[in-house]
């Protein structure tokens, strides 16, 4: 599977893990979005169901076992290079998840992983659709997103 300059869009699955007034974010270790904070997630594998992918990616990147709940959104992520050629193209499917086991520990594609309070989020450099899906997650849980 070719991630950079792909021939077809790739399906990505994200896990918005919220506990209390905090959400888990990972600092990406690799492009795209290297060194930026993002929600845990990655590419769907052949034969894998999207909710299974959310569970796998959350465990791989954060050390947490999660239970995916409500679908929060489907997003386009198209990143172009300086010549306007599509360098990365993902269709992202994001689920609200709750932790069922595990302790937070960075692994796999994550350079760092940590819980962020709602108050800390506006200061982070994140894609607007990432911030939007986090807001939706807090709202679904009846919490004022404060973002």
CSV table of C-alpha atoms in Angstrom, one decimal:
chain,number,residue,atom,x,y,z
A,1,UNK,CA,0.0,0.0,0.0
A,2,UNK,CA,1.5,3.3,-1.1
A,3,UNK,CA,0.7,6.1,1.4
A,4,UNK,CA,2.6,8.9,-0.3
A,5,UNK,CA,1.3,9.9,-3.7
A,6,UNK,CA,-1.3,7.1,-3.6
A,7,UNK,CA,-3.2,5.9,-6.7
A,8,UNK,CA,-6.5,5.7,-4.6
A,9,UNK,CA,-7.6,7.3,-1.4
A,10,UNK,CA,-6.8,5.3,1.8
A,11,UNK,CA,-9.4,4.7,4.6
A,12,UNK,CA,-8.2,5.9,8.0
A,13,UNK,CA,-10.0,5.2,11.3
A,14,UNK,CA,-9.7,7.4,14.4
A,15,UNK,CA,-10.5,6.8,18.1
A,16,UNK,CA,-11.6,9.9,20.0
A,17,UNK,CA,-11.0,8.6,23.5
A,18,UNK,CA,-12.6,10.8,26.1
A,19,UNK,CA,-12.6,10.3,29.9
A,20,UNK,CA,-14.0,13.0,32.2
A,21,UNK,CA,-12.9,16.3,30.7
A,22,UNK,CA,-9.8,14.9,29.0
A,23,UNK,CA,-9.1,13.5,25.5
A,24,UNK,CA,-6.1,11.3,24.4
A,25,UNK,CA,-3.9,12.8,21.7
A,26,UNK,CA,-0.8,11.4,20.0
A,27,UNK,CA,2.2,13.3,18.6
A,28,UNK,CA,2.8,11.8,15.2
A,29,UNK,CA,6.3,10.3,14.7
A,30,UNK,CA,6.0,10.0,10.9
A,31,UNK,CA,4.5,12.0,8.0
A,32,UNK,CA,2.0,13.1,7.3
A,33,UNK,CA,1.5,15.4,10.3
A,34,UNK,CA,4.8,14.5,11.8
A,35,UNK,CA,5.4,16.2,15.2
A,36,UNK,CA,1.8,17.4,15.3
A,37,UNK,CA,-0.9,16.3,17.9
A,38,UNK,CA,-3.6,14.2,16.5
A,39,UNK,CA,-6.2,11.6,17.5
A,40,UNK,CA,-5.1,8.0,17.7
A,41,UNK,CA,-5.7,6.2,14.4
A,42,UNK,CA,-4.4,4.8,11.2
A,43,UNK,CA,-5.1,2.9,8.0
A,44,UNK,CA,-7.8,0.2,7.8
A,45,UNK,CA,-6.3,-3.2,6.9
A,46,UNK,CA,-7.8,-5.5,4.3
A,47,UNK,CA,-10.6,-7.6,5.8
A,48,UNK,CA,-10.8,-5.5,9.0
A,49,UNK,CA,-14.0,-3.9,10.1
A,50,UNK,CA,-13.8,-0.2,10.9
A,51,UNK,CA,-14.6,-0.6,14.6
A,52,UNK,CA,-12.0,-3.3,14.8
A,53,UNK,CA,-9.5,-0.9,13.3
A,54,UNK,CA,-10.3,1.7,15.9
A,55,UNK,CA,-9.6,-0.8,18.7
A,56,UNK,CA,-6.4,-2.0,17.1
A,57,UNK,CA,-5.0,1.5,16.3
A,58,UNK,CA,-5.9,2.8,19.8
A,59,UNK,CA,-4.1,-0.1,21.4
A,60,UNK,CA,-1.1,0.2,19.1
A,61,UNK,CA,-0.6,3.9,19.6
A,62,UNK,CA,-1.7,4.5,23.2
A,63,UNK,CA,-1.6,1.2,25.0
A,64,UNK,CA,-5.3,1.5,25.8
A,65,UNK,CA,-8.1,-1.0,25.1
A,66,UNK,CA,-11.1,0.9,23.9
A,67,UNK,CA,-14.7,0.3,23.0
A,68,UNK,CA,-15.8,2.2,20.0
A,69,UNK,CA,-19.3,3.8,20.3
A,70,UNK,CA,-21.0,6.4,18.1
A,71,UNK,CA,-19.6,7.4,14.7
A,72,UNK,CA,-18.7,11.1,15.1
A,73,UNK,CA,-17.9,11.9,11.5
A,74,UNK,CA,-16.3,11.1,8.1
A,75,UNK,CA,-13.7,13.6,6.9
A,76,UNK,CA,-11.5,14.2,3.9
A,77,UNK,CA,-7.8,14.7,4.4
A,78,UNK,CA,-6.1,15.7,1.2
A,79,UNK,CA,-2.6,17.0,1.5
A,80,UNK,CA,-0.8,18.4,-1.6
A,81,UNK,CA,2.9,19.1,-2.2
A,82,UNK,CA,4.4,22.3,-3.5
A,83,UNK,CA,3.5,21.4,-7.1
A,84,UNK,CA,-0.2,20.9,-6.0
A,85,UNK,CA,0.1,17.2,-6.6
A,86,UNK,CA,-1.8,15.0,-4.1
A,87,UNK,CA,0.8,13.7,-1.7
A,88,UNK,CA,-1.6,12.1,0.8
A,89,UNK,CA,-5.3,11.3,0.5
A,90,UNK,CA,-7.3,9.8,3.3
A,91,UNK,CA,-11.0,9.3,4.1
A,92,UNK,CA,-11.1,9.4,7.9
A,93,UNK,CA,-13.8,7.6,9.9
A,94,UNK,CA,-13.8,8.8,13.5
A,95,UNK,CA,-15.5,7.0,16.5
A,96,UNK,CA,-16.2,8.2,20.0
A,97,UNK,CA,-14.4,5.6,22.2
A,98,UNK,CA,-14.2,4.8,25.9
A,99,UNK,CA,-11.3,3.2,27.7
A,100,UNK,CA,-12.0,-0.2,29.1
A,101,UNK,CA,-8.5,-1.2,30.1
A,102,UNK,CA,-4.8,-0.2,29.9
A,103,UNK,CA,-2.5,2.6,30.9
A,104,UNK,CA,-1.4,5.3,28.5
A,105,UNK,CA,1.9,4.5,26.8
A,106,UNK,CA,3.2,5.7,23.5
A,107,UNK,CA,4.1,3.1,20.9
A,108,UNK,CA,4.0,2.4,17.2
A,109,UNK,CA,3.5,5.6,15.2
A,110,UNK,CA,3.3,7.9,18.3
A,111,UNK,CA,6.3,9.9,19.4
A,112,UNK,CA,4.3,10.9,22.5
A,113,UNK,CA,0.9,10.3,23.9
A,114,UNK,CA,-1.0,12.1,26.7
A,115,UNK,CA,-4.3,13.2,28.1
A,116,UNK,CA,-5.3,16.8,27.4
A,117,UNK,CA,-8.0,18.7,29.2
A,118,UNK,CA,-10.5,20.7,27.2
A,119,UNK,CA,-8.8,23.9,28.4
A,120,UNK,CA,-5.4,22.9,26.9
A,121,UNK,CA,-6.7,22.0,23.4
A,122,UNK,CA,-7.0,25.5,21.8
A,123,UNK,CA,-3.3,26.1,22.2
A,124,UNK,CA,-2.4,23.0,20.2
A,125,UNK,CA,-1.6,23.0,16.5
A,126,UNK,CA,-4.2,20.7,15.0
A,127,UNK,CA,-6.2,20.3,11.8
A,128,UNK,CA,-9.5,22.1,12.0
A,129,UNK,CA,-11.5,18.9,11.3
A,130,UNK,CA,-9.6,17.2,14.2
A,131,UNK,CA,-10.7,19.9,16.6
A,132,UNK,CA,-14.2,19.6,15.2
A,133,UNK,CA,-14.5,15.9,15.9
A,134,UNK,CA,-13.1,16.3,19.4
A,135,UNK,CA,-15.8,19.0,20.0
A,136,UNK,CA,-18.4,16.6,18.8
A,137,UNK,CA,-17.2,13.9,21.1
A,138,UNK,CA,-17.4,16.2,24.2
A,139,UNK,CA,-20.8,17.4,23.1
A,140,UNK,CA,-22.1,13.8,22.7
A,141,UNK,CA,-21.1,13.1,26.3
A,142,UNK,CA,-23.0,16.2,27.4
A,143,UNK,CA,-19.8,18.2,28.1
A,144,UNK,CA,-19.3,21.8,27.0
A,145,UNK,CA,-16.5,21.5,24.5
A,146,UNK,CA,-15.0,24.9,25.6
A,147,UNK,CA,-13.1,24.9,22.3
